[in-house]
Coordinates of C-alpha atoms in Angstrom, one line a residue:
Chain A
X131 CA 17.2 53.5 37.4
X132 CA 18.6 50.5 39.1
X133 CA 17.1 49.8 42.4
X134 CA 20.1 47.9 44.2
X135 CA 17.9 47.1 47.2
X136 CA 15.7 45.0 45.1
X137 CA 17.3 43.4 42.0
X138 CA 19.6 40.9 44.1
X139 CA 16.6 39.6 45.6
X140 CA 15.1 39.3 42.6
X141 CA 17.6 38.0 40.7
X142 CA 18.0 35.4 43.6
X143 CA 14.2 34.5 42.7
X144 CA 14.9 34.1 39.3
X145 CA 17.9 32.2 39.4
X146 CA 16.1 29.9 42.2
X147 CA 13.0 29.3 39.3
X148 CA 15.8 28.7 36.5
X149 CA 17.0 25.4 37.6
X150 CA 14.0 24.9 39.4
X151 CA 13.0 21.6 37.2
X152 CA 9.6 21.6 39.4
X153 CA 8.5 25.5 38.1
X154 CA 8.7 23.0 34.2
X155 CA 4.8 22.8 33.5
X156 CA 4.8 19.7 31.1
X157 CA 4.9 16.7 32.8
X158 CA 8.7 15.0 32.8
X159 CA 9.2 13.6 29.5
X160 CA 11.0 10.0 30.9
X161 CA 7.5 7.9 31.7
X162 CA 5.6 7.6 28.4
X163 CA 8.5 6.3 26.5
X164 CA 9.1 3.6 28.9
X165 CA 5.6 2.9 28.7
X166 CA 5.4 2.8 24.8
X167 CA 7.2 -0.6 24.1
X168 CA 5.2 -2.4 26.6
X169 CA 1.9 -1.9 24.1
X170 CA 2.8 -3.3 20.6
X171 CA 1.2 -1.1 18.1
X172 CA 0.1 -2.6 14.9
X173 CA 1.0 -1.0 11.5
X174 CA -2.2 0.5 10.2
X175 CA -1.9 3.0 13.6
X176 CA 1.7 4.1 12.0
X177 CA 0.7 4.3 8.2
X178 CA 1.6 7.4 6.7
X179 CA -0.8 7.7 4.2
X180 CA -4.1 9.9 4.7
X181 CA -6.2 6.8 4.8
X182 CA -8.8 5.5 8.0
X183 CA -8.7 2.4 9.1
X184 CA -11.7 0.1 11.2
X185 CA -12.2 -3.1 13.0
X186 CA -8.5 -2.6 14.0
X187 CA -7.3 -2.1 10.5
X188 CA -9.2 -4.9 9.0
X189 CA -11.7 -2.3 7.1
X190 CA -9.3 0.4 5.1
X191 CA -10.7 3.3 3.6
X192 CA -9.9 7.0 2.0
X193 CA -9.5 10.0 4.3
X194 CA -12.7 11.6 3.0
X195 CA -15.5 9.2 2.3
X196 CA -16.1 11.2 -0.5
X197 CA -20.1 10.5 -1.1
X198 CA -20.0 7.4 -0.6
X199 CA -22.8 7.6 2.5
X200 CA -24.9 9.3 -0.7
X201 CA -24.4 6.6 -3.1
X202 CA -25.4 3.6 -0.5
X203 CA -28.7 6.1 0.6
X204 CA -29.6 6.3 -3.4
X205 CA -29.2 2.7 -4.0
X206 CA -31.3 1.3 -0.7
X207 CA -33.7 4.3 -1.0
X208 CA -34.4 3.7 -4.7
X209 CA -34.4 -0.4 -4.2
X210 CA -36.4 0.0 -0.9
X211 CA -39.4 2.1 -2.4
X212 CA -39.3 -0.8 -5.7
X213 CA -40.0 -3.1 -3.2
X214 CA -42.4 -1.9 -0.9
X215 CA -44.6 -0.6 -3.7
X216 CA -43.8 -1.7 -7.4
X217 CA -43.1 -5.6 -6.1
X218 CA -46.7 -6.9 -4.5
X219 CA -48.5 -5.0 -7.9
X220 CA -46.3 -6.5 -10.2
X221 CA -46.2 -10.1 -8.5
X222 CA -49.9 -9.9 -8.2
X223 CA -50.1 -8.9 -12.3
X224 CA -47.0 -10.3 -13.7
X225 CA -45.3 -12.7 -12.0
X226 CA -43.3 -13.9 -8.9
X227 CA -39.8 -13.3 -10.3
X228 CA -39.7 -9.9 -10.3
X229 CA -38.7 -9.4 -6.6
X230 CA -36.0 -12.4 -6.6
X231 CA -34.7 -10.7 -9.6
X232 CA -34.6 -6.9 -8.0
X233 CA -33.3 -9.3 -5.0
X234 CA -30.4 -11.0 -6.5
X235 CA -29.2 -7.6 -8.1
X236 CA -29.7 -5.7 -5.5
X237 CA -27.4 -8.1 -3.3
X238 CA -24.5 -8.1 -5.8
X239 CA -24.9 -3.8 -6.1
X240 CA -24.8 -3.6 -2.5
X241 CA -21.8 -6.6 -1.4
X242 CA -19.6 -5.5 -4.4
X243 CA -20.0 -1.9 -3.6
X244 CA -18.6 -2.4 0.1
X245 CA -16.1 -4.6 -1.1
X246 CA -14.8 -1.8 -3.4
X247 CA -14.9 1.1 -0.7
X248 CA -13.3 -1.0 2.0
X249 CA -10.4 -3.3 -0.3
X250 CA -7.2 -2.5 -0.2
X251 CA -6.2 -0.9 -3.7
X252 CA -3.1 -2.0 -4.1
X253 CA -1.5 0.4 -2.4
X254 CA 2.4 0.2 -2.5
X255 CA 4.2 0.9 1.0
X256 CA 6.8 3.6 1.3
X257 CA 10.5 2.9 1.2
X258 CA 12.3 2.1 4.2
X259 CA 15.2 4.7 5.1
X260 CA 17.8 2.5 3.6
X261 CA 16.3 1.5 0.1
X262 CA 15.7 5.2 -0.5
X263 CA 19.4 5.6 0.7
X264 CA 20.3 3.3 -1.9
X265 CA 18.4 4.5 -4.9
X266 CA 20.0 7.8 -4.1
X267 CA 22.9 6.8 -4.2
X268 CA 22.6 5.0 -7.7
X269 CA 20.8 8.2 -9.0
X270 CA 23.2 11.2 -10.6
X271 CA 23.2 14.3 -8.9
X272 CA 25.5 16.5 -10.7
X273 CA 24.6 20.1 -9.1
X274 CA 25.3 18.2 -5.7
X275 CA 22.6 20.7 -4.3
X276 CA 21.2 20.6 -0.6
X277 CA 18.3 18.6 0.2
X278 CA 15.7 21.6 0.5
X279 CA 16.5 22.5 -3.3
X280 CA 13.9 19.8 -5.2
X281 CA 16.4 18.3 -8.1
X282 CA 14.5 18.0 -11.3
X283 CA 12.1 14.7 -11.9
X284 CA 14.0 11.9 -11.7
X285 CA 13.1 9.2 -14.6
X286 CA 14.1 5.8 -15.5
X287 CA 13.7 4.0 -18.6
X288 CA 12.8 0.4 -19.6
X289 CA 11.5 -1.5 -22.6
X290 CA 8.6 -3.6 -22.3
X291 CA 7.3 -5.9 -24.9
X292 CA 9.1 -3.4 -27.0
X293 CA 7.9 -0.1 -26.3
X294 CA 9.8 2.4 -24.1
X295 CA 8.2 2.8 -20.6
X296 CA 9.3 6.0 -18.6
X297 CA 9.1 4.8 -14.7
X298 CA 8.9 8.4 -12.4
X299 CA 10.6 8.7 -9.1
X300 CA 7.9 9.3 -6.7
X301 CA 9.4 12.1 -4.2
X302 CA 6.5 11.1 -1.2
X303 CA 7.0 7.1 -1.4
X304 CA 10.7 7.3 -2.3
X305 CA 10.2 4.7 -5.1
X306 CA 10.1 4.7 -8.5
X307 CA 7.0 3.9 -9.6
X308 CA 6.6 0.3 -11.4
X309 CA 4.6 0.5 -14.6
X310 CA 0.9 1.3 -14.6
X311 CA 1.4 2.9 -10.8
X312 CA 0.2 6.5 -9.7
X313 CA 0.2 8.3 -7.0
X314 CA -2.8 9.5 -5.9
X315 CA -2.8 12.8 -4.1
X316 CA -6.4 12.2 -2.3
X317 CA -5.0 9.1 -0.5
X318 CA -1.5 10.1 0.1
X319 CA -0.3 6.7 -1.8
X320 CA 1.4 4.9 -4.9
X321 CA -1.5 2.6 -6.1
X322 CA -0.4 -0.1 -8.4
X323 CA -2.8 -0.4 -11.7
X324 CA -4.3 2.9 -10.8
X325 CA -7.5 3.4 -12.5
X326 CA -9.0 6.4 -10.9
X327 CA -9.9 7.7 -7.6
X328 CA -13.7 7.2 -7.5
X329 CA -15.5 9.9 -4.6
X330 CA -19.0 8.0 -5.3
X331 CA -17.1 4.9 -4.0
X332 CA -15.0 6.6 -1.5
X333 CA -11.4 5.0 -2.5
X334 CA -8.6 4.4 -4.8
X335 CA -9.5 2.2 -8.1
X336 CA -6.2 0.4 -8.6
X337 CA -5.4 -3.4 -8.7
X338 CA -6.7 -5.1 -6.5
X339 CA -10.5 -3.4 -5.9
X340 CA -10.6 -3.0 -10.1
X341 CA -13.4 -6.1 -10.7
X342 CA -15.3 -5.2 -7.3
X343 CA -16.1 -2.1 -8.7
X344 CA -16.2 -3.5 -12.8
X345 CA -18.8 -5.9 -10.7
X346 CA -20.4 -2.9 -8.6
X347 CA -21.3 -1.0 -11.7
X348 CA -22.1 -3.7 -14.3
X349 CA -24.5 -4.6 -11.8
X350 CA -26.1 -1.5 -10.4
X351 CA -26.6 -1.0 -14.6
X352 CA -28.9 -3.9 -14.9
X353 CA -30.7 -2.6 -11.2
X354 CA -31.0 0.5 -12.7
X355 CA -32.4 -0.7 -15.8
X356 CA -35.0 -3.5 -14.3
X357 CA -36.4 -0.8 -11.7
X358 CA -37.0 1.7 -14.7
X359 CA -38.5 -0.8 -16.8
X360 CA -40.3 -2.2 -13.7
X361 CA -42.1 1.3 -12.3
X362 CA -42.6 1.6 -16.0
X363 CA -44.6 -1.3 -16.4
X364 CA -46.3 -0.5 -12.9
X365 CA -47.7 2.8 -13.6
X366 CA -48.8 1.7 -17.4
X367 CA -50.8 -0.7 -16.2
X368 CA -52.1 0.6 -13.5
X369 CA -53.2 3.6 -15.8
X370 CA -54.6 0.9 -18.3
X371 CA -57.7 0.1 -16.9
X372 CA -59.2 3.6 -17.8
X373 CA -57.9 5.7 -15.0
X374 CA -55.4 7.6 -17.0
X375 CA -51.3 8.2 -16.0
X376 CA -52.7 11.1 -13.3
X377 CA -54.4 8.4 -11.3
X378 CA -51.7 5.8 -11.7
X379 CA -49.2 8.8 -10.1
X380 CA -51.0 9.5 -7.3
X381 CA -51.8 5.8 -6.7
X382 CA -48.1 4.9 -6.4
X383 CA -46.1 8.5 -6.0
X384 CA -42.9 6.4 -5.3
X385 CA -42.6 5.5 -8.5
X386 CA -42.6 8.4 -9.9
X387 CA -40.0 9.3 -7.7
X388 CA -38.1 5.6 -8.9
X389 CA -38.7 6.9 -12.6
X390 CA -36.8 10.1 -11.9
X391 CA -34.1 8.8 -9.9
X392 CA -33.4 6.1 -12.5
X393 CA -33.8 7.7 -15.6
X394 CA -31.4 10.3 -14.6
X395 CA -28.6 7.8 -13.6
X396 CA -29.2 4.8 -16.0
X397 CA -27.6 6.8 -19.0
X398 CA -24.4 8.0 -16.4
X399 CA -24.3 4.5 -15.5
X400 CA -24.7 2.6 -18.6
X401 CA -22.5 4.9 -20.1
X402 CA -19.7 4.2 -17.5
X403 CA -19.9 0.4 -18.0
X404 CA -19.6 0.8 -21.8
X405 CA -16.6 2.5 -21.2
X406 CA -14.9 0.2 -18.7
X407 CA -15.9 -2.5 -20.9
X408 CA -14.1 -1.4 -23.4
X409 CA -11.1 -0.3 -21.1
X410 CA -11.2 -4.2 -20.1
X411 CA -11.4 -5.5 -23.4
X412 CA -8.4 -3.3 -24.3
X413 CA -6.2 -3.6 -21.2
X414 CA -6.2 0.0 -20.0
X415 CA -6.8 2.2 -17.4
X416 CA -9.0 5.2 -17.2
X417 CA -5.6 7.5 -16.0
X418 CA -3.9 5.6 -19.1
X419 CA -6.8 6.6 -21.4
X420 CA -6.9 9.9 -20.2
X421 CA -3.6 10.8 -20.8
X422 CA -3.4 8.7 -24.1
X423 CA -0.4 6.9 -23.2
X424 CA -0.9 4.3 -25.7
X425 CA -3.1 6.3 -28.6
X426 CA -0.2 7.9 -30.0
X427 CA -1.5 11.6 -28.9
X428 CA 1.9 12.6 -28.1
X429 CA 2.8 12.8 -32.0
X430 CA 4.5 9.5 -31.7
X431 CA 2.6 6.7 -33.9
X432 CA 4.8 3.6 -33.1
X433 CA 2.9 3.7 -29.6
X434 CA 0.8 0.7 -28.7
X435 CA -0.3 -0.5 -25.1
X436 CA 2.3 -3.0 -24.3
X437 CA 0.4 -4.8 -21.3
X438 CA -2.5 -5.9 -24.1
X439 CA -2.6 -9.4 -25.2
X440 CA -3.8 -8.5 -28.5
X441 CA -7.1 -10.9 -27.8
X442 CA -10.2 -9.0 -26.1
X443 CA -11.0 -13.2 -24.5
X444 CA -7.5 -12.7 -22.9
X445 CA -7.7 -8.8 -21.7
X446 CA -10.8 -9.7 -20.1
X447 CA -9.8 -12.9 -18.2
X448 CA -6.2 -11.6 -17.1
X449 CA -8.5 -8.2 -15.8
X450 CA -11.6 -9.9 -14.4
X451 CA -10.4 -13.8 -13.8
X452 CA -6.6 -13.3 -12.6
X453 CA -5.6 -14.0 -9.6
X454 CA -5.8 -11.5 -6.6
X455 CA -2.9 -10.3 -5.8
X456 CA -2.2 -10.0 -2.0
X457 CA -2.0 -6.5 0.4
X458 CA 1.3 -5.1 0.8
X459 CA 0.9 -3.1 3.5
X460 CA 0.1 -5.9 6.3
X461 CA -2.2 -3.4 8.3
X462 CA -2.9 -5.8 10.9
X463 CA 1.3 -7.0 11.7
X464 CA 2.9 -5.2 14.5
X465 CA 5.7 -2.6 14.3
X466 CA 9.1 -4.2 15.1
X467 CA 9.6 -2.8 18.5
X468 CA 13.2 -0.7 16.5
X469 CA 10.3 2.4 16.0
X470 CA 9.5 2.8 19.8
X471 CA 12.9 4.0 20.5
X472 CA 13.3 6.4 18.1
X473 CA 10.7 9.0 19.7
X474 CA 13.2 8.9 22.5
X475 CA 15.4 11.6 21.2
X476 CA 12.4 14.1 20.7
X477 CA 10.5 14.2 24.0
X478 CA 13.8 15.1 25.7
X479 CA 14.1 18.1 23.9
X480 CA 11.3 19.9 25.1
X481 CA 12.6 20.7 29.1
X482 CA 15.3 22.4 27.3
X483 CA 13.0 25.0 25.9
X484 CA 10.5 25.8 28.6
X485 CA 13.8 26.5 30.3
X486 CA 14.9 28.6 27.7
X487 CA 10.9 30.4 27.3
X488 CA 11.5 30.7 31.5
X489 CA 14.6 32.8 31.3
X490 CA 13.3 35.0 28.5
X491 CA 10.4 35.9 30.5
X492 CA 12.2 36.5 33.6
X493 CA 14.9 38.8 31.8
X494 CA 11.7 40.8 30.9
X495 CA 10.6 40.9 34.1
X496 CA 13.3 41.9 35.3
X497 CA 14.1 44.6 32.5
X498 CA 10.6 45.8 33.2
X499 CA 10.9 46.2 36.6
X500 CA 14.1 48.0 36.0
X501 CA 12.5 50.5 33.8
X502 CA 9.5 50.9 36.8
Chain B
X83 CA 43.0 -9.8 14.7
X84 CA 43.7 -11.6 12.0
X85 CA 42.3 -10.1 8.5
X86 CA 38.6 -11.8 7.1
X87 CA 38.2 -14.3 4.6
X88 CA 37.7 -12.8 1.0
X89 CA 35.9 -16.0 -0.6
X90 CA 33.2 -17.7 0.5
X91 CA 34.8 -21.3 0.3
X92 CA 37.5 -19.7 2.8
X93 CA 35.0 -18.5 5.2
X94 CA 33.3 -22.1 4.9
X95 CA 36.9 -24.0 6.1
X96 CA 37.0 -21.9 9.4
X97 CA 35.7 -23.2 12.4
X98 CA 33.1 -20.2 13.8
X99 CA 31.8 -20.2 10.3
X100 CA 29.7 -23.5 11.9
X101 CA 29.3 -22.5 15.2
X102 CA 28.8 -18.9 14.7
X103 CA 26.7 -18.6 12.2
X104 CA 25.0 -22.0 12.0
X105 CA 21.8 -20.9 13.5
X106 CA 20.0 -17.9 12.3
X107 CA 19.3 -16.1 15.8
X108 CA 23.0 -16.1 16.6
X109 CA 23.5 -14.5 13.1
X110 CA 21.4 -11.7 14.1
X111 CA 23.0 -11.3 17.8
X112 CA 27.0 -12.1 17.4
X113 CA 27.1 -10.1 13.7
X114 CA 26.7 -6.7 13.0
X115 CA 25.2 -5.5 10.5
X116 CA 27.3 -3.9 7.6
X117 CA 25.2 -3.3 4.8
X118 CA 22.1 -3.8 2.9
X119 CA 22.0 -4.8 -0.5
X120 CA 18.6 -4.9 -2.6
X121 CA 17.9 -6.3 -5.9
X122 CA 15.0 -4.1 -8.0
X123 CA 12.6 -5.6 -10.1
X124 CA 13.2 -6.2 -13.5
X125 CA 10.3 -4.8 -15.7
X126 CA 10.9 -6.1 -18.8
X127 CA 7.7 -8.7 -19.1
X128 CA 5.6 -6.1 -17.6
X129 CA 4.0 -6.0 -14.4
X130 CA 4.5 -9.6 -13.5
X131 CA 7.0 -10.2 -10.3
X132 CA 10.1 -10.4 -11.4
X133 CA 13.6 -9.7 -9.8
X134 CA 17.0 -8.8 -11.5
X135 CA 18.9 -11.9 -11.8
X136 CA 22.4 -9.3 -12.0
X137 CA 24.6 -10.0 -9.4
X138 CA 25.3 -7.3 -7.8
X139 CA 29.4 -6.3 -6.7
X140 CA 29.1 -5.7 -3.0
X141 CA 28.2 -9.9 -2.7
X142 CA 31.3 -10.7 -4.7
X143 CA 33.3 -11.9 -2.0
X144 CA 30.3 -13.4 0.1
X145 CA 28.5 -15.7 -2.4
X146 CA 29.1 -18.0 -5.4
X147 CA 27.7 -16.2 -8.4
X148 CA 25.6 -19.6 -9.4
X149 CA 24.2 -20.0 -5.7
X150 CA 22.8 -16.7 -5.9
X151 CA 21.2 -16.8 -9.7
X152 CA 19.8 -20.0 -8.3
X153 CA 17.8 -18.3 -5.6
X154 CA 16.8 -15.2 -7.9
X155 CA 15.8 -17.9 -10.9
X156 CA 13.8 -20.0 -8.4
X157 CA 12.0 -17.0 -6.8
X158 CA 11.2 -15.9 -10.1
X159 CA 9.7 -19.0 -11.2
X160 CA 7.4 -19.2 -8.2
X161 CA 6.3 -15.6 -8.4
X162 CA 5.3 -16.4 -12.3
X163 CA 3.0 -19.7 -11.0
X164 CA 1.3 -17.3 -8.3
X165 CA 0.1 -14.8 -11.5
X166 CA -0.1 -17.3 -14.2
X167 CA -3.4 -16.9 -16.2
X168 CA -4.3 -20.5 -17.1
X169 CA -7.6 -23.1 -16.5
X170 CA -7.4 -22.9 -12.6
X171 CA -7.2 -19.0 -12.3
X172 CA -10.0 -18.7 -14.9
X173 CA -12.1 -21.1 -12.5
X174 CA -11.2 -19.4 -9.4
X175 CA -12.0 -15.9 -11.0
X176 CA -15.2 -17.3 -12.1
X177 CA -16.4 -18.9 -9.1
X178 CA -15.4 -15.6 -7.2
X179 CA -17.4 -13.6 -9.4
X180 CA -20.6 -15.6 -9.2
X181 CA -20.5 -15.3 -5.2
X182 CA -19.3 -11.7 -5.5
X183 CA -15.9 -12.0 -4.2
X184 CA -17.1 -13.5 -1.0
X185 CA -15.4 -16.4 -1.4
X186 CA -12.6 -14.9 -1.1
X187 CA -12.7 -14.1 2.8
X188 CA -13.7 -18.1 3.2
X189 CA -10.9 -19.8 0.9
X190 CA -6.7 -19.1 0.6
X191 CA -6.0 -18.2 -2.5
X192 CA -3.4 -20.0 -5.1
X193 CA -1.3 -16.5 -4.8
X194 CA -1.4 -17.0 -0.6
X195 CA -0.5 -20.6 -1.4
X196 CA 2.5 -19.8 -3.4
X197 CA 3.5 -16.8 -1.2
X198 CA 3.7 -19.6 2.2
X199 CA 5.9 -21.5 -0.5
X200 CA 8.1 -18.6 -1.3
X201 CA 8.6 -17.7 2.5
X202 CA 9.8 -21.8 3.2
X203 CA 12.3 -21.2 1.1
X204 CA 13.5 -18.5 1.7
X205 CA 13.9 -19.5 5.1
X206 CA 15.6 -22.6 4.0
X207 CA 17.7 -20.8 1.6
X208 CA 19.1 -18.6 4.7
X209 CA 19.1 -21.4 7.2
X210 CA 21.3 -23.6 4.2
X211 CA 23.4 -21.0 2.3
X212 CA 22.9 -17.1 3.2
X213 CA 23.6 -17.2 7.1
X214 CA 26.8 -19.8 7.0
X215 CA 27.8 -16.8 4.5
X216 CA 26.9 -14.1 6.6
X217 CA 24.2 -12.9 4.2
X218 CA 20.1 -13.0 5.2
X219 CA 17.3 -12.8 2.5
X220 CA 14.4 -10.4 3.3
X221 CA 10.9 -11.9 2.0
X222 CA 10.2 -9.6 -0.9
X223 CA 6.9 -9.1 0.4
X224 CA 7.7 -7.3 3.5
X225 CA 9.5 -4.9 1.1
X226 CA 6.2 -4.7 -0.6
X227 CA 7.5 -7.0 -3.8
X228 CA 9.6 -4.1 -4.8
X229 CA 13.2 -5.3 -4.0
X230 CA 15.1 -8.5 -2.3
X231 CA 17.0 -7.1 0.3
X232 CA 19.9 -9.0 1.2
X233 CA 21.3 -8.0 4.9
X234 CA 25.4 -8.5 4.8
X235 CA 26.5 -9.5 8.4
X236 CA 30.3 -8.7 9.5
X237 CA 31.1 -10.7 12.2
X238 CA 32.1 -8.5 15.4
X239 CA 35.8 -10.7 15.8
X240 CA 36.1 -14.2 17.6
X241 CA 36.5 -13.8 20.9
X242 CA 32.7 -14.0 21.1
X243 CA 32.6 -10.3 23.3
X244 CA 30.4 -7.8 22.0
X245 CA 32.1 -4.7 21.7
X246 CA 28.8 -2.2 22.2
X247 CA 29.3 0.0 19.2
X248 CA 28.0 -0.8 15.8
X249 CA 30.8 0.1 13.7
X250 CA 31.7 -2.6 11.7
X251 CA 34.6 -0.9 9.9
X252 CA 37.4 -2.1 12.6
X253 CA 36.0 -5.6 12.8
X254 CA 38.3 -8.7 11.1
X255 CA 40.0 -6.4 8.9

């Protein structure tokens, strides 16, 4: 039942607390905009890929690091217990090299593994509003179908070196893809010459990072190699002098531990290298090989890779000896102060429902105490 | 009003053409911007940069055909010097490789050399022969190296007043 002595007075209340802009909670949305164009942001803090950035934005890497803090443990762990306890027997017995050997490799592992991790790929940036605008507009959609309907994959051909290419429409970027590009679903980008995303590594293998990490394995191959052979040659001569491989083991336990670690990652390795040797002789990538773009899988035999220069001298010098290509994506410019403004519009929506959550409450109130 | 120019040679004889347009800042403040034209790649060497020389319709009554291939060609051209594989890219891939790659945080390379080239011109092409046209070139790069875009300017009438709204539709027509 109604009580007429106390809904005016409440309704007075309510109406009171409805345009009330002090009973708002948030904070009044006018301020923070104003203060945004004073501090220019630069454009790795707007990137809309899942990638981290360091050093402001001079470092750039994957959103997960993958096992990349595993891989750098192994390698120092493994190098660091060669040195401590295989070096001073074998420089005593062998020779003085040994160390400025383990030394030199263990420099190029390490440098050429960081440089791999933290290089730009060659990641491609997204389209800005209007060149998506336009490719839409030279694309054909018959169906004319709303934008929450995905229309089927878009595809562009082109003949190069003459072979048909089919260049895909990337729906994320807004691009269509140039040859040899993939988007990788890890890093939220297009990456130009994609190889493979690698987790040991912790990034994209694309264009740009591709002889870093040629360099990074090649190299940790021959460290791998010369520690095995090294601990190998420790322990049999230390069991040499009549003592037997049991003494030898508990003389120097960490190489046995070296022995395992290696043997078990020199074949991975090795086998790796091989492989990318061969991919660089040949002018492919891994996500190429994979798929068997080129190797006529597809039931098509006039298939041949049409990026080869038909010469394994000149695959490997356009791979390994090109030129390096520069970043695309500028992390360290500023936004053009045109972004600032745009968040405008969205703050001031927000007053306009808390008022709206208000009024529903208080109409429940008010139905409740009705009902009471 | 009276109705705009439809040839560039037209627009060139009119007075404001020089004073207007002559410097690139009062390009950007006294025009408004009508449209945005961008010229893709052209994939048919592979992945080397290179731009469609095709010239697209919407320019038509802006720009001479021959001024435009000209820019396209000579872009072109310097792109193909940045990624040619020859005796000093061999050397400067080798030396790299035998410091691991760490001369390449000490050192510009021949690619950055070419790319400060590419962005002189270009800002001599628009200072020269885009801007007195109404036209500004986009460095390629900040597009990524995927397209040229090519920023068409209408001016917003000669009385010099700037009419607030952006629609360029009503202007000199």
């Amino acid at each position: 039942m109604l009580d007429g002595r106390r809904a005016p007075r409440r309704m007075k209340n309510r109406e009171y607390q409805q345009i009330d802009p002090q009973a708002l909670a948030t904070p009044p949305p006018r301020p923070p905009p104003e203060h945004m164009p004073k501090r220019a942001r630069r454009k790795w803090e707007v990137f809309p890929g899942k990638n981290r950035f360091c050093c402001d934005g001079r470092i750039i890497v994957a959103r997960q690091s993958g096992v990349l803090p595993l891989t750098l443990a192994l390698i120092v762990l493994t190098s660091g217990l060669f040195f401590i306890f295989d070096c001073p027997f074998l420089v005593e017995h062998l020779t003085g090299c040994i160390p400025a050997i383990g030394g030199v490799l263990f420099v190029f592992v390490i440098i050429s593994l960081l440089q791999t991790s933290f290089t730009d790929p060659g990641i491609l940036p997204r389209a800005t509003p209007e060149e998506a605008a336009d490719i839409e507009k030279q694309i054909d959609n018959p169906t004319g179908l709303s934008s929450s309907y995905r229309p089927p994959p878009r595809t562009k051909e082109v003949v190069i070196n003459q072979q048909v290419v089919k260049l895909k429409y990337c729906f994320t970027c807004k691009i269509f893809r140039p040859p040899r590009t993939s988007h990788c679903s890890l890093c939220d980008n297009c990456v130009e010459r994609f190889d493979h995303h690698c987790p040991w590594v912790g990034n994209c293998v694309g264009k740009r990072n591709y002889r870093f990490f040629y360099t990074f394995i090649v190299s940790l191959s021959f460290l791998t190699a010369f520690i095995f052979g090294c601990a190998t040659t420790h322990l049999a001569l230390r069991s040499q002098g009549g003592n037997g491989l049991v003494v030898a083991l508990q003389a120097s336990p960490a190489s046995a531990l070296e022995l395992v670690v290696c043997f078990f990652s020199v074949w991975s390795i090795v086998g790796l290298s091989g492989f990318h040797t061969y991919l660089v002789a040949a002018n492919l990538t891994t996500n190429e090989d994979i798929k068997g773009s080129w190797s006529g899988k597809s039931g098509n035999e006039d298939v041949g890779n049409p990026y080869s220069y038909n010469s394994i001298i000149k695959n490997c010098c356009s791979v390994l000896c090109g030129p390096m290509p520069p970043s695309l994506i500028d992390r360290r410019g500023f936004v053009p102060s045109d972004d600032s403004v745009q968040t405008r519009p969205v703050e001031i929506e927000l007053p306009a429902a808390k008022n709206d959550i208000n009024m529903e409450k208080d109409c429940l109130d008010f139905a409740l105490s009705c009902a009471g | 009003m009276s109705s705009a120019p439809r040839t560039a040679t037209e627009r060139t004889k009119l007075p404001y053409c020089h004073e207007s347009f002559h410097n690139l800042q009062e390009l950007r403040h006294s025009a408004s911007l009508a449209n945005k034209v961008f010229i893709q790649r052209d994939y048919t060497d592979g992945t080397v940069c290179k731009f469609q020389t095709k010239f697209p319709s919407e320019l038509d009554s802006r720009i001479e055909r021959t001024l435009f291939e000209d820019t396209v060609k000579t872009l072109n051209n310097y792109y193909a010097e940045a990624e040619k594989i020859g005796g000093q890219s061999y050397l400067e891939g080798c030396l790299a490789c035998l410091t691991v790659y760490l001369i390449f945080l000490c050192i510009e390379t021949r690619y950055e050399k070419v790319l400060k080239k590419i962005s002189r011109y270009i800002q001599e092409q628009n200072e020269k022969v885009y801007a007195p046209r109404g036209l500004l070139i986009t460095d390629p790069i900040e597009r990524g190296m995927r397209v040229i875009e090519i920023s068409v300017y209408e001016d917003r009438g000669s009385s010099g007043s700037s009419s607030g709204s952006s629609t360029t539709s009503s202007s000199g027509r």
